[in-house]
mmCIF file of C-alpha atoms in Angstrom:
data_model
loop_
_atom_site.group_PDB
_atom_site.id
_atom_site.type_symbol
_atom_site.label_atom_id
_atom_site.label_comp_id
_atom_site.label_asym_id
_atom_site.label_seq_id
_atom_site.Cartn_x
_atom_site.Cartn_y
_atom_site.Cartn_z
ATOM 1 C CA MET A 1 -4.747 110.680 55.872
ATOM 2 C CA MET A 2 -1.510 109.031 54.693
ATOM 3 C CA GLU A 3 -0.862 112.094 52.732
ATOM 4 C CA ILE A 4 -0.774 114.106 55.987
ATOM 5 C CA LYS A 5 1.395 111.302 57.880
ATOM 6 C CA ILE A 6 3.718 111.745 54.783
ATOM 7 C CA GLU A 7 3.973 115.481 54.723
ATOM 8 C CA VAL A 8 4.527 115.569 58.705
ATOM 9 C CA ARG A 9 7.539 113.177 58.200
ATOM 10 C CA ARG A 10 8.890 115.332 55.329
ATOM 11 C CA MET A 11 8.439 118.505 57.117
ATOM 12 C CA GLU A 12 10.439 116.780 60.191
ATOM 13 C CA LYS A 13 12.841 115.822 58.199
ATOM 14 C CA LEU A 14 13.373 119.241 56.529
ATOM 15 C CA SER A 15 13.311 120.899 59.829
ATOM 16 C CA SER A 16 16.178 118.541 61.327
ATOM 17 C CA GLU A 17 18.073 118.832 58.205
ATOM 18 C CA GLN A 18 17.836 122.874 58.386
ATOM 19 C CA HIS A 19 18.618 122.762 62.174
ATOM 20 C CA LEU A 20 21.624 120.704 61.769
ATOM 21 C CA ALA A 21 22.985 122.827 58.814
ATOM 22 C CA ARG A 22 22.724 125.787 61.439
ATOM 23 C CA LEU A 23 24.586 123.997 64.176
ATOM 24 C CA ARG A 24 27.511 122.992 61.569
ATOM 25 C CA ASP A 25 27.421 126.794 60.770
ATOM 26 C CA GLY A 26 28.348 127.653 64.558
ATOM 27 C CA ARG A 27 25.079 129.556 64.740
ATOM 28 C CA ILE A 28 25.094 130.576 68.633
ATOM 29 C CA GLU A 29 21.322 130.686 68.875
ATOM 30 C CA SER A 30 20.868 127.451 67.212
ATOM 31 C CA LEU A 31 23.421 125.883 69.799
ATOM 32 C CA ARG A 32 21.547 127.666 72.619
ATOM 33 C CA THR A 33 18.200 126.411 71.522
ATOM 34 C CA SER A 34 18.945 123.101 70.175
ATOM 35 C CA SER A 35 17.484 120.679 72.852
ATOM 36 C CA ILE A 36 14.297 122.890 72.637
ATOM 37 C CA HIS A 37 14.238 122.504 68.907
ATOM 38 C CA LEU A 38 14.759 118.762 68.874
ATOM 39 C CA ASP A 39 12.093 118.571 71.928
ATOM 40 C CA MET A 40 9.614 120.307 69.848
ATOM 41 C CA LEU A 41 10.021 118.144 66.717
ATOM 42 C CA ARG A 42 9.793 114.942 68.823
ATOM 43 C CA ASP A 43 6.633 116.279 70.521
ATOM 44 C CA LEU A 44 5.011 117.306 67.296
ATOM 45 C CA LYS A 45 5.994 113.799 66.154
ATOM 46 C CA ARG A 46 3.904 112.373 68.935
ATOM 47 C CA ILE A 47 0.880 114.721 68.765
ATOM 48 C CA ASN A 48 0.531 113.809 65.073
ATOM 49 C CA ALA A 49 0.823 109.907 66.044
ATOM 50 C CA HIS A 50 -1.901 110.628 68.501
ATOM 51 C CA ILE A 51 -4.092 112.061 66.214
ATOM 52 C CA VAL A 52 -3.660 109.289 63.517
ATOM 53 C CA SER A 53 -4.449 106.713 66.306
ATOM 54 C CA VAL A 54 -7.697 108.518 66.834
ATOM 55 C CA ALA A 55 -8.659 109.132 63.269
ATOM 56 C CA TYR A 56 -8.029 105.375 62.165
ATOM 57 C CA PRO A 57 -10.873 103.883 64.447
ATOM 58 C CA ILE A 58 -13.256 106.746 63.463
ATOM 59 C CA MET A 59 -12.499 106.081 59.544
ATOM 60 C CA GLU A 60 -12.709 102.315 59.859
ATOM 61 C CA GLU A 61 -16.152 102.541 61.691
ATOM 62 C CA ALA A 62 -17.345 104.836 58.861
ATOM 63 C CA GLY A 63 -16.012 102.482 56.135
ATOM 64 C CA LEU A 64 -13.367 104.803 54.808
ATOM 65 C CA LEU A 65 -10.635 102.363 55.229
ATOM 66 C CA SER A 66 -9.659 99.102 53.433
ATOM 67 C CA ASP A 67 -7.722 96.281 54.706
ATOM 68 C CA SER A 68 -4.367 98.007 54.468
ATOM 69 C CA ARG A 69 -5.044 101.802 53.445
ATOM 70 C CA VAL A 70 -7.651 104.562 53.072
ATOM 71 C CA VAL A 71 -10.424 104.036 50.452
ATOM 72 C CA SER A 72 -9.992 106.016 47.455
ATOM 73 C CA ALA A 73 -12.906 108.296 46.764
#
């Protein structure tokens, strides 16, 4: 679970950096769609948070969590 969370954060950061680079380059299509791009990133981050909040209680009940992290296999 933690690996997925880290990967989502990495992809979000990369996407934001690439988008900002396109904005700095003055690409018209990026300027026109900037709010959509940023809204989608925010929404995907929120969806990921909801999935994690549902998964943790299930994993805890199944005994797959230690006090602070996922139990190693």
